[in-house]
mmCIF file of C-alpha atoms in Angstrom:
data_model
loop_
_atom_site.group_PDB
_atom_site.id
_atom_site.type_symbol
_atom_site.label_atom_id
_atom_site.label_comp_id
_atom_site.label_asym_id
_atom_site.label_seq_id
_atom_site.Cartn_x
_atom_site.Cartn_y
_atom_site.Cartn_z
ATOM 1 C CA MET A 1 0.000 0.000 0.000
ATOM 2 C CA LEU A 2 1.227 3.457 -0.906
ATOM 3 C CA ALA A 3 0.882 5.598 2.208
ATOM 4 C CA SER A 4 1.611 9.305 2.588
ATOM 5 C CA ASP A 5 3.030 10.635 5.842
ATOM 6 C CA ASP A 6 -0.415 12.059 6.638
ATOM 7 C CA GLU A 7 -1.973 8.641 6.268
ATOM 8 C CA ILE A 8 0.756 7.102 8.397
ATOM 9 C CA LEU A 9 0.113 9.512 11.260
ATOM 10 C CA ARG A 10 -3.630 8.913 10.994
ATOM 11 C CA GLU A 11 -3.073 5.173 11.089
ATOM 12 C CA ALA A 12 -0.715 5.699 14.048
ATOM 13 C CA GLN A 13 -3.520 7.413 15.912
ATOM 14 C CA ALA A 14 -5.830 4.499 15.133
ATOM 15 C CA TRP A 15 -3.213 2.103 16.532
ATOM 16 C CA ALA A 16 -2.866 4.261 19.646
ATOM 17 C CA GLU A 17 -6.630 4.383 20.150
ATOM 18 C CA ALA A 18 -6.787 0.596 19.810
ATOM 19 C CA GLY A 19 -4.299 0.399 22.682
ATOM 20 C CA GLN A 20 -1.449 -0.968 20.583
ATOM 21 C CA MET A 21 2.185 -0.562 21.581
ATOM 22 C CA PHE A 22 4.224 0.725 18.696
ATOM 23 C CA ALA A 23 7.189 2.786 17.599
ATOM 24 C CA LEU A 24 7.413 5.778 15.288
ATOM 25 C CA ALA A 25 10.562 6.125 13.191
ATOM 26 C CA THR A 26 11.255 9.506 11.564
ATOM 27 C CA VAL A 27 13.978 10.588 9.160
ATOM 28 C CA ILE A 28 15.509 13.592 10.918
ATOM 29 C CA GLU A 29 18.467 14.428 8.693
ATOM 30 C CA THR A 30 19.675 13.515 5.218
ATOM 31 C CA TRP A 31 22.858 14.081 3.198
ATOM 32 C CA GLY A 32 23.380 13.531 -0.482
ATOM 33 C CA SER A 33 20.813 11.688 -2.532
ATOM 34 C CA ALA A 34 18.846 10.206 0.345
ATOM 35 C CA PRO A 35 15.645 8.566 -0.870
ATOM 36 C CA ARG A 36 13.197 10.004 1.664
ATOM 37 C CA PRO A 37 13.226 13.556 3.043
ATOM 38 C CA ALA A 38 13.416 14.581 6.700
ATOM 39 C CA GLY A 39 10.013 14.169 8.306
ATOM 40 C CA SER A 40 9.242 10.859 6.569
ATOM 41 C CA HIS A 41 7.682 8.311 8.889
ATOM 42 C CA LEU A 42 7.517 4.572 9.459
ATOM 43 C CA ILE A 43 5.384 3.018 12.180
ATOM 44 C CA ILE A 44 6.065 -0.441 13.537
ATOM 45 C CA ASN A 45 4.003 -2.415 16.016
ATOM 46 C CA ARG A 46 4.960 -5.194 18.408
ATOM 47 C CA ASP A 47 4.246 -7.909 15.867
ATOM 48 C CA GLY A 48 6.545 -6.261 13.347
ATOM 49 C CA ARG A 49 3.684 -4.984 11.246
ATOM 50 C CA PHE A 50 4.693 -1.696 9.650
ATOM 51 C CA LEU A 51 3.466 1.135 7.457
ATOM 52 C CA GLY A 52 5.429 3.837 5.652
ATOM 53 C CA SER A 53 9.105 4.089 4.807
ATOM 54 C CA VAL A 54 12.256 5.919 5.800
ATOM 55 C CA SER A 55 14.432 4.905 2.860
ATOM 56 C CA GLY A 56 12.409 3.218 0.180
ATOM 57 C CA GLY A 57 13.338 -0.241 1.371
ATOM 58 C CA CYS A 58 17.100 -0.166 2.002
ATOM 59 C CA VAL A 59 17.244 0.080 5.782
ATOM 60 C CA GLU A 60 13.686 -0.704 6.896
ATOM 61 C CA ALA A 61 14.603 -4.176 8.171
ATOM 62 C CA GLU A 62 17.209 -2.711 10.520
ATOM 63 C CA VAL A 63 14.832 0.009 11.718
ATOM 64 C CA ILE A 64 12.123 -2.558 12.391
ATOM 65 C CA THR A 65 14.541 -4.667 14.448
ATOM 66 C CA GLU A 66 15.611 -1.644 16.506
ATOM 67 C CA ALA A 67 11.986 -0.590 16.911
ATOM 68 C CA ALA A 68 11.265 -3.792 18.825
ATOM 69 C CA GLU A 69 13.833 -2.694 21.434
ATOM 70 C CA VAL A 70 12.376 0.791 21.593
ATOM 71 C CA ILE A 71 8.874 -0.594 22.114
ATOM 72 C CA GLU A 72 10.201 -2.869 24.847
ATOM 73 C CA HIS A 73 12.317 -0.375 26.790
ATOM 74 C CA GLY A 74 10.814 3.003 25.926
ATOM 75 C CA ALA A 75 14.076 4.879 25.383
ATOM 76 C CA PRO A 76 14.329 6.538 21.972
ATOM 77 C CA ARG A 77 17.172 5.619 19.626
ATOM 78 C CA LEU A 78 19.044 7.509 16.969
ATOM 79 C CA LEU A 79 20.365 5.475 14.039
ATOM 80 C CA GLU A 80 22.606 6.582 11.231
ATOM 81 C CA PHE A 81 22.851 4.837 7.884
ATOM 82 C CA GLY A 82 25.352 5.479 5.150
ATOM 83 C CA VAL A 83 26.628 3.864 2.019
ATOM 84 C CA ALA A 84 26.695 0.091 2.185
ATOM 85 C CA ASP A 85 30.259 -1.075 2.774
ATOM 86 C CA GLU A 86 31.980 -4.425 2.410
ATOM 87 C CA MET A 87 30.270 -5.657 5.578
ATOM 88 C CA ALA A 88 27.455 -7.053 3.543
ATOM 89 C CA TRP A 89 25.230 -7.816 6.515
ATOM 90 C CA GLN A 90 25.088 -4.186 7.513
ATOM 91 C CA ALA A 91 22.174 -2.188 6.241
ATOM 92 C CA GLY A 92 23.208 0.554 3.864
ATOM 93 C CA LEU A 93 21.939 2.910 1.228
ATOM 94 C CA SER A 94 22.998 1.973 -2.266
ATOM 95 C CA CYS A 95 22.146 5.481 -3.486
ATOM 96 C CA GLY A 96 25.213 6.861 -1.734
ATOM 97 C CA GLY A 97 23.243 9.087 0.611
ATOM 98 C CA ARG A 98 23.234 9.100 4.396
ATOM 99 C CA ILE A 99 20.292 9.395 6.747
ATOM 100 C CA LYS A 100 19.623 9.711 10.451
ATOM 101 C CA VAL A 101 16.526 8.024 11.802
ATOM 102 C CA TYR A 102 14.969 8.735 15.210
ATOM 103 C CA ILE A 103 12.901 5.929 16.696
ATOM 104 C CA GLU A 104 10.577 6.627 19.595
ATOM 105 C CA ARG A 105 7.810 4.800 21.374
ATOM 106 C CA VAL A 106 4.314 6.242 21.160
ATOM 107 C CA SER A 107 2.791 6.253 24.607
ATOM 108 C CA MET B 1 5.777 10.757 21.145
ATOM 109 C CA LEU B 2 2.766 11.328 23.312
ATOM 110 C CA ARG B 3 -0.550 10.153 21.971
ATOM 111 C CA ALA B 4 -1.874 13.652 22.671
ATOM 112 C CA HIS B 5 0.758 15.146 20.371
ATOM 113 C CA LEU B 6 -0.085 12.662 17.666
ATOM 114 C CA ALA B 7 -3.779 13.543 17.953
ATOM 115 C CA ALA B 8 -2.986 17.279 17.890
ATOM 116 C CA LEU B 9 -0.868 16.922 14.734
ATOM 117 C CA ASN B 10 -3.678 15.050 13.017
ATOM 118 C CA ALA B 11 -6.322 17.530 14.194
ATOM 119 C CA ALA B 12 -4.284 20.440 12.803
ATOM 120 C CA GLN B 13 -3.957 18.609 9.511
ATOM 121 C CA ALA B 14 -7.687 17.985 9.329
ATOM 122 C CA ALA B 15 -8.369 21.683 9.967
ATOM 123 C CA ARG B 16 -5.813 22.750 7.316
ATOM 124 C CA ARG B 17 -3.603 24.399 9.917
ATOM 125 C CA ALA B 18 0.172 24.119 10.280
ATOM 126 C CA ALA B 19 1.844 22.684 13.386
ATOM 127 C CA ALA B 20 5.367 21.935 14.584
ATOM 128 C CA LEU B 21 6.685 19.301 16.977
ATOM 129 C CA VAL B 22 10.016 20.084 18.609
ATOM 130 C CA THR B 23 12.107 17.130 19.828
ATOM 131 C CA ASP B 24 15.229 17.559 21.938
ATOM 132 C CA LEU B 25 17.483 14.829 20.565
ATOM 133 C CA GLU B 26 19.548 14.682 23.794
ATOM 134 C CA ASN B 27 16.779 13.736 26.160
ATOM 135 C CA GLY B 28 13.773 13.011 23.943
ATOM 136 C CA GLU B 29 11.693 15.837 25.410
ATOM 137 C CA GLN B 30 8.992 17.069 23.054
ATOM 138 C CA ARG B 31 6.618 19.949 22.784
ATOM 139 C CA LEU B 32 3.959 20.829 20.260
ATOM 140 C CA VAL B 33 3.664 24.312 18.772
ATOM 141 C CA PRO B 34 0.278 25.020 17.154
ATOM 142 C CA GLU B 35 0.027 27.513 14.297
ATOM 143 C CA ALA B 36 -1.513 30.155 16.540
ATOM 144 C CA GLU B 37 1.616 30.141 18.737
ATOM 145 C CA PHE B 38 4.313 30.188 16.062
ATOM 146 C CA ALA B 39 4.985 33.912 16.294
ATOM 147 C CA SER B 40 5.380 33.943 20.079
ATOM 148 C CA ASP B 41 7.487 30.790 20.300
ATOM 149 C CA PRO B 42 11.164 31.046 21.306
ATOM 150 C CA LEU B 43 11.963 29.134 18.103
ATOM 151 C CA ALA B 44 9.746 31.411 15.982
ATOM 152 C CA GLU B 45 12.480 32.230 13.491
ATOM 153 C CA ALA B 46 13.579 28.635 12.939
ATOM 154 C CA ILE B 47 9.997 27.405 12.706
ATOM 155 C CA GLU B 48 9.053 30.067 10.183
ATOM 156 C CA GLU B 49 12.056 29.293 8.039
ATOM 157 C CA ARG B 50 11.274 25.588 8.089
ATOM 158 C CA LEU B 51 7.644 26.288 7.184
ATOM 159 C CA ARG B 52 8.718 28.479 4.325
ATOM 160 C CA LEU B 53 10.726 25.582 2.927
ATOM 161 C CA GLY B 54 8.078 23.085 3.969
ATOM 162 C CA LYS B 55 10.916 20.946 5.313
ATOM 163 C CA SER B 56 11.463 19.284 8.647
ATOM 164 C CA GLY B 57 15.010 19.230 9.987
ATOM 165 C CA ILE B 58 17.489 19.728 12.796
ATOM 166 C CA VAL B 59 18.336 23.119 14.275
ATOM 167 C CA GLU B 60 21.249 23.697 16.643
ATOM 168 C CA ILE B 61 20.302 26.185 19.322
ATOM 169 C CA ALA B 62 22.397 27.001 22.392
ATOM 170 C CA GLY B 63 24.333 23.762 22.100
ATOM 171 C CA ARG B 64 21.210 21.638 21.771
ATOM 172 C CA SER B 65 20.152 19.613 18.766
ATOM 173 C CA LEU B 66 16.454 20.055 18.167
ATOM 174 C CA PHE B 67 14.464 18.267 15.500
ATOM 175 C CA LEU B 68 11.649 20.377 14.079
ATOM 176 C CA LEU B 69 8.910 18.318 12.520
ATOM 177 C CA VAL B 70 6.865 20.810 10.541
ATOM 178 C CA ARG B 71 3.487 19.878 9.197
ATOM 179 C CA VAL B 72 1.781 22.099 6.648
ATOM 180 C CA PRO B 73 -1.765 21.676 5.343
ATOM 181 C CA ARG B 74 -2.159 18.996 2.705
ATOM 182 C CA ARG B 75 -1.781 20.268 -0.794
ATOM 183 C CA ARG B 76 -5.015 20.036 -2.748
ATOM 184 C CA LEU B 77 -6.106 20.678 -6.277
ATOM 185 C CA ILE B 78 -9.467 22.223 -7.045
ATOM 186 C CA THR B 79 -10.452 21.734 -10.660
ATOM 187 C CA ILE B 80 -13.171 23.841 -12.240
ATOM 188 C CA GLY B 81 -14.882 21.917 -15.009
ATOM 189 C CA ALA B 82 -15.898 18.259 -14.807
ATOM 190 C CA VAL B 83 -14.483 17.738 -18.281
ATOM 191 C CA HIS B 84 -12.537 15.008 -20.046
ATOM 192 C CA ILE B 85 -9.153 16.363 -18.895
ATOM 193 C CA SER B 86 -10.389 16.370 -15.292
ATOM 194 C CA GLN B 87 -11.291 12.695 -15.606
ATOM 195 C CA ALA B 88 -7.649 11.937 -16.405
ATOM 196 C CA LEU B 89 -6.277 14.475 -13.938
ATOM 197 C CA ALA B 90 -8.180 13.221 -10.880
ATOM 198 C CA PRO B 91 -6.467 9.817 -10.483
ATOM 199 C CA MET B 92 -3.064 11.259 -11.439
ATOM 200 C CA ALA B 93 -3.311 14.034 -8.863
ATOM 201 C CA ARG B 94 -4.119 11.492 -6.238
ATOM 202 C CA LEU B 95 -1.040 9.433 -7.056
ATOM 203 C CA ALA B 96 1.002 12.597 -6.639
ATOM 204 C CA ASP B 97 -0.509 12.916 -3.156
ATOM 205 C CA LEU B 98 -2.772 15.870 -3.895
ATOM 206 C CA ASP B 99 -6.350 15.887 -2.655
ATOM 207 C CA ILE B 100 -8.666 16.635 -5.545
ATOM 208 C CA ILE B 101 -12.048 18.345 -5.720
ATOM 209 C CA ILE B 102 -13.944 18.933 -8.963
ATOM 210 C CA ILE B 103 -16.520 21.679 -9.343
ATOM 211 C CA ASP B 104 -18.882 22.240 -12.262
ATOM 212 C CA PRO B 105 -22.380 23.780 -12.191
ATOM 213 C CA ARG B 106 -23.442 21.631 -15.145
ATOM 214 C CA SER B 107 -24.962 18.656 -13.407
ATOM 215 C CA ALA B 108 -24.730 16.507 -16.525
ATOM 216 C CA PHE B 109 -20.941 16.784 -16.282
ATOM 217 C CA ALA B 110 -20.480 16.688 -12.519
ATOM 218 C CA THR B 111 -21.675 13.152 -11.887
ATOM 219 C CA PRO B 112 -20.210 10.421 -9.697
ATOM 220 C CA GLN B 113 -20.438 8.045 -12.667
ATOM 221 C CA ARG B 114 -17.962 10.161 -14.590
ATOM 222 C CA PHE B 115 -15.755 10.593 -11.510
ATOM 223 C CA PRO B 116 -15.797 7.465 -9.388
ATOM 224 C CA ASP B 117 -14.343 7.986 -5.891
ATOM 225 C CA VAL B 118 -13.708 11.689 -6.440
ATOM 226 C CA GLU B 119 -15.340 14.590 -4.628
ATOM 227 C CA VAL B 120 -17.462 16.188 -7.370
ATOM 228 C CA ILE B 121 -19.592 19.210 -6.608
ATOM 229 C CA ALA B 122 -22.351 20.320 -8.982
ATOM 230 C CA ALA B 123 -22.435 24.024 -8.145
ATOM 231 C CA TRP B 124 -21.165 27.403 -9.300
ATOM 232 C CA PRO B 125 -17.619 28.089 -8.084
ATOM 233 C CA GLN B 126 -18.663 31.409 -6.534
ATOM 234 C CA ASP B 127 -21.252 29.573 -4.412
ATOM 235 C CA THR B 128 -19.089 26.709 -3.220
ATOM 236 C CA LEU B 129 -15.485 28.010 -3.069
ATOM 237 C CA PRO B 130 -16.076 30.418 -0.170
ATOM 238 C CA GLN B 131 -16.821 27.433 2.072
ATOM 239 C CA MET B 132 -13.566 25.756 1.136
ATOM 240 C CA SER B 133 -11.337 28.533 2.462
ATOM 241 C CA LEU B 134 -8.855 28.643 -0.377
ATOM 242 C CA ASP B 135 -5.308 29.057 0.934
ATOM 243 C CA PRO B 136 -1.663 29.088 -0.182
ATOM 244 C CA PHE B 137 -1.602 25.283 -0.055
ATOM 245 C CA THR B 138 -4.351 24.983 -2.656
ATOM 246 C CA ALA B 139 -3.960 24.820 -6.442
ATOM 247 C CA VAL B 140 -6.788 25.880 -8.732
ATOM 248 C CA ALA B 141 -7.025 24.783 -12.363
ATOM 249 C CA THR B 142 -9.871 26.134 -14.478
ATOM 250 C CA LEU B 143 -10.714 23.759 -17.304
ATOM 251 C CA SER B 144 -14.353 24.430 -18.214
ATOM 252 C CA HIS B 145 -13.327 26.803 -20.996
ATOM 253 C CA ASN B 146 -16.387 28.864 -20.152
ATOM 254 C CA PRO B 147 -15.625 32.325 -18.694
ATOM 255 C CA LYS B 148 -18.880 32.360 -16.739
ATOM 256 C CA ILE B 149 -17.687 29.322 -14.831
ATOM 257 C CA ASP B 150 -13.909 29.860 -14.838
ATOM 258 C CA ASP B 151 -13.530 33.592 -14.155
ATOM 259 C CA PRO B 152 -15.067 33.740 -10.670
ATOM 260 C CA ALA B 153 -12.867 30.826 -9.575
ATOM 261 C CA LEU B 154 -9.743 32.490 -10.965
ATOM 262 C CA ALA B 155 -10.583 35.697 -9.125
ATOM 263 C CA MET B 156 -10.985 33.868 -5.823
ATOM 264 C CA ALA B 157 -7.828 31.810 -6.341
ATOM 265 C CA LEU B 158 -5.766 34.950 -6.993
ATOM 266 C CA GLU B 159 -7.181 36.691 -3.946
ATOM 267 C CA ALA B 160 -6.388 33.702 -1.726
ATOM 268 C CA GLN B 161 -2.827 33.493 -3.115
ATOM 269 C CA CYS B 162 -3.238 29.883 -4.102
ATOM 270 C CA PHE B 163 0.173 28.335 -4.830
ATOM 271 C CA TYR B 164 -0.852 27.493 -8.353
ATOM 272 C CA VAL B 165 -3.471 29.064 -10.584
ATOM 273 C CA GLY B 166 -3.804 27.736 -14.110
ATOM 274 C CA ALA B 167 -6.349 28.364 -16.852
ATOM 275 C CA LEU B 168 -7.112 26.311 -19.942
ATOM 276 C CA GLY B 169 -7.381 28.220 -23.198
ATOM 277 C CA SER B 170 -5.341 29.596 -26.084
ATOM 278 C CA GLN B 171 -3.127 32.675 -25.954
ATOM 279 C CA LYS B 172 -5.981 34.539 -27.599
ATOM 280 C CA SER B 173 -8.628 33.539 -25.115
ATOM 281 C CA HIS B 174 -6.168 34.226 -22.287
ATOM 282 C CA ALA B 175 -5.664 37.789 -23.593
ATOM 283 C CA ARG B 176 -9.414 38.335 -23.390
ATOM 284 C CA ARG B 177 -9.453 36.754 -19.935
ATOM 285 C CA LEU B 178 -6.767 39.154 -18.741
ATOM 286 C CA GLU B 179 -8.813 42.085 -20.021
ATOM 287 C CA ARG B 180 -11.847 40.912 -18.060
ATOM 288 C CA LEU B 181 -9.892 40.346 -14.846
ATOM 289 C CA CYS B 182 -8.057 43.628 -15.247
ATOM 290 C CA ALA B 183 -11.411 45.376 -15.543
ATOM 291 C CA ALA B 184 -12.425 43.591 -12.354
ATOM 292 C CA GLY B 185 -9.559 45.307 -10.561
ATOM 293 C CA PHE B 186 -6.673 42.816 -10.616
ATOM 294 C CA SER B 187 -3.169 44.214 -11.070
ATOM 295 C CA ASP B 188 -0.719 43.031 -13.717
ATOM 296 C CA ALA B 189 1.435 41.488 -10.995
ATOM 297 C CA GLN B 190 -1.507 39.455 -9.706
ATOM 298 C CA LEU B 191 -2.512 38.369 -13.189
ATOM 299 C CA ALA B 192 1.043 37.288 -13.978
ATOM 300 C CA ALA B 193 0.541 34.475 -11.476
ATOM 301 C CA ILE B 194 -1.917 32.722 -13.795
ATOM 302 C CA HIS B 195 -0.356 29.859 -15.740
ATOM 303 C CA ALA B 196 -1.886 30.101 -19.191
ATOM 304 C CA PRO B 197 -2.077 28.378 -21.536
ATOM 305 C CA ILE B 198 -2.178 25.803 -18.784
ATOM 306 C CA GLY B 199 0.432 23.062 -18.392
ATOM 307 C CA LEU B 200 4.074 22.545 -19.305
ATOM 308 C CA ASP B 201 4.698 22.768 -23.015
ATOM 309 C CA ILE B 202 5.324 19.115 -23.843
ATOM 310 C CA GLY B 203 3.197 19.064 -26.969
ATOM 311 C CA SER B 204 0.237 17.375 -25.270
ATOM 312 C CA VAL B 205 -2.675 16.437 -27.505
ATOM 313 C CA SER B 206 -5.010 13.999 -25.738
ATOM 314 C CA PRO B 207 -6.833 14.774 -22.462
ATOM 315 C CA GLY B 208 -4.519 12.376 -20.607
ATOM 316 C CA GLU B 209 -1.450 14.077 -22.016
ATOM 317 C CA ILE B 210 -2.777 17.514 -21.120
ATOM 318 C CA ALA B 211 -3.458 16.242 -17.598
ATOM 319 C CA VAL B 212 0.204 15.152 -17.343
ATOM 320 C CA ALA B 213 1.324 18.629 -18.468
ATOM 321 C CA ILE B 214 -0.918 20.310 -15.890
ATOM 322 C CA LEU B 215 0.159 18.064 -13.048
ATOM 323 C CA ALA B 216 3.837 18.509 -13.942
ATOM 324 C CA GLU B 217 3.396 22.279 -13.886
ATOM 325 C CA ILE B 218 1.711 22.116 -10.489
ATOM 326 C CA ILE B 219 4.544 19.989 -9.090
ATOM 327 C CA ALA B 220 7.187 22.302 -10.561
ATOM 328 C CA THR B 221 5.499 25.315 -8.971
ATOM 329 C CA MET B 222 5.248 23.536 -5.651
ATOM 330 C CA ARG B 223 8.772 22.151 -5.473
ATOM 331 C CA ARG B 224 10.970 24.426 -7.493
ATOM 332 C CA LYS B 225 10.089 28.029 -7.067
ATOM 333 C CA PRO B 226 10.587 29.807 -3.787
ATOM 334 C CA PRO B 227 7.131 28.827 -2.746
ATOM 335 C CA ARG B 228 4.690 31.648 -3.124
ATOM 336 C CA ALA B 229 2.747 29.544 -0.703
ATOM 337 C CA ALA B 230 5.335 29.990 1.985
ATOM 338 C CA LYS B 231 5.650 33.732 1.464
ATOM 339 C CA ALA B 232 1.935 34.217 1.652
ATOM 340 C CA PHE B 233 1.912 31.963 4.675
ATOM 341 C CA SER B 234 4.548 34.045 6.489
ATOM 342 C CA SER B 235 2.637 37.227 5.841
ATOM 343 C CA LYS B 236 -0.414 35.563 7.341
ATOM 344 C CA LEU B 237 1.442 34.886 10.607
#
């Protein structure tokens, strides 16, 4: 489903009203040809269900994994992603850009 | 984020009002700044600049890193004339994340059958536009090709400083349109804001192709130029 940031925040409110625990990830800074601008959102619930995107698919898996920790412990996290390097298992952006993503619990 | 902040951001959006959420990246503290409080906020300058650009981002103030999430009203496109071009334009505009409303007093044109899943209003623009509070985040495209229908909408769009105002018609019919609007009291500077003949010049022929040209011109106006929207918005604050 193609969701705008407005739709994501509306869906987030629906999740909150249904009493779900979830995390909100937001792109807060970008350099170079980052795929999604600052202010782009991704919401992730406890079961790993998610809506939105922070990079167009490159680093979502990593953000979703971190979100589980944020939902569990409540402390926000700041992640930075850059160009994918030789450590193939590390999430990276093939476009050559860099982004910072802030993940917080909605409570 | 507090649920209350989330609800407030969504409520502002629904009411076509701007809002900002300030997050201290050191300690996660957040506060919400509604549109009515922008001018009196300690971060007024930074917030206004971000709104002008329509971009969220980090500001460094007194050794603190603050993330400003700025939310402006959703961009929408109001199309005058429930014509063939509008039928192509409606689904395209939606894909480009614009809300679309179509207005045409001719009830044979403005039917839900011709525009499935689109808000179509069978009324005169001058009767229905005042209730829509046109603003600098609204685009208006007049496509009916009938001055009785198009002109009043153009006048209202110019007065409201809509971020895009475009009118279908040849150079010749646009010259006559300018004469009429000039006689109605609009200045040359105001009239220069009308995009006419409407759409980027890509040699469009079919209604679908013309719709592409119109949508491309709207996007270019929105993304490229120092947004008129933002300037008008600042003067409103």
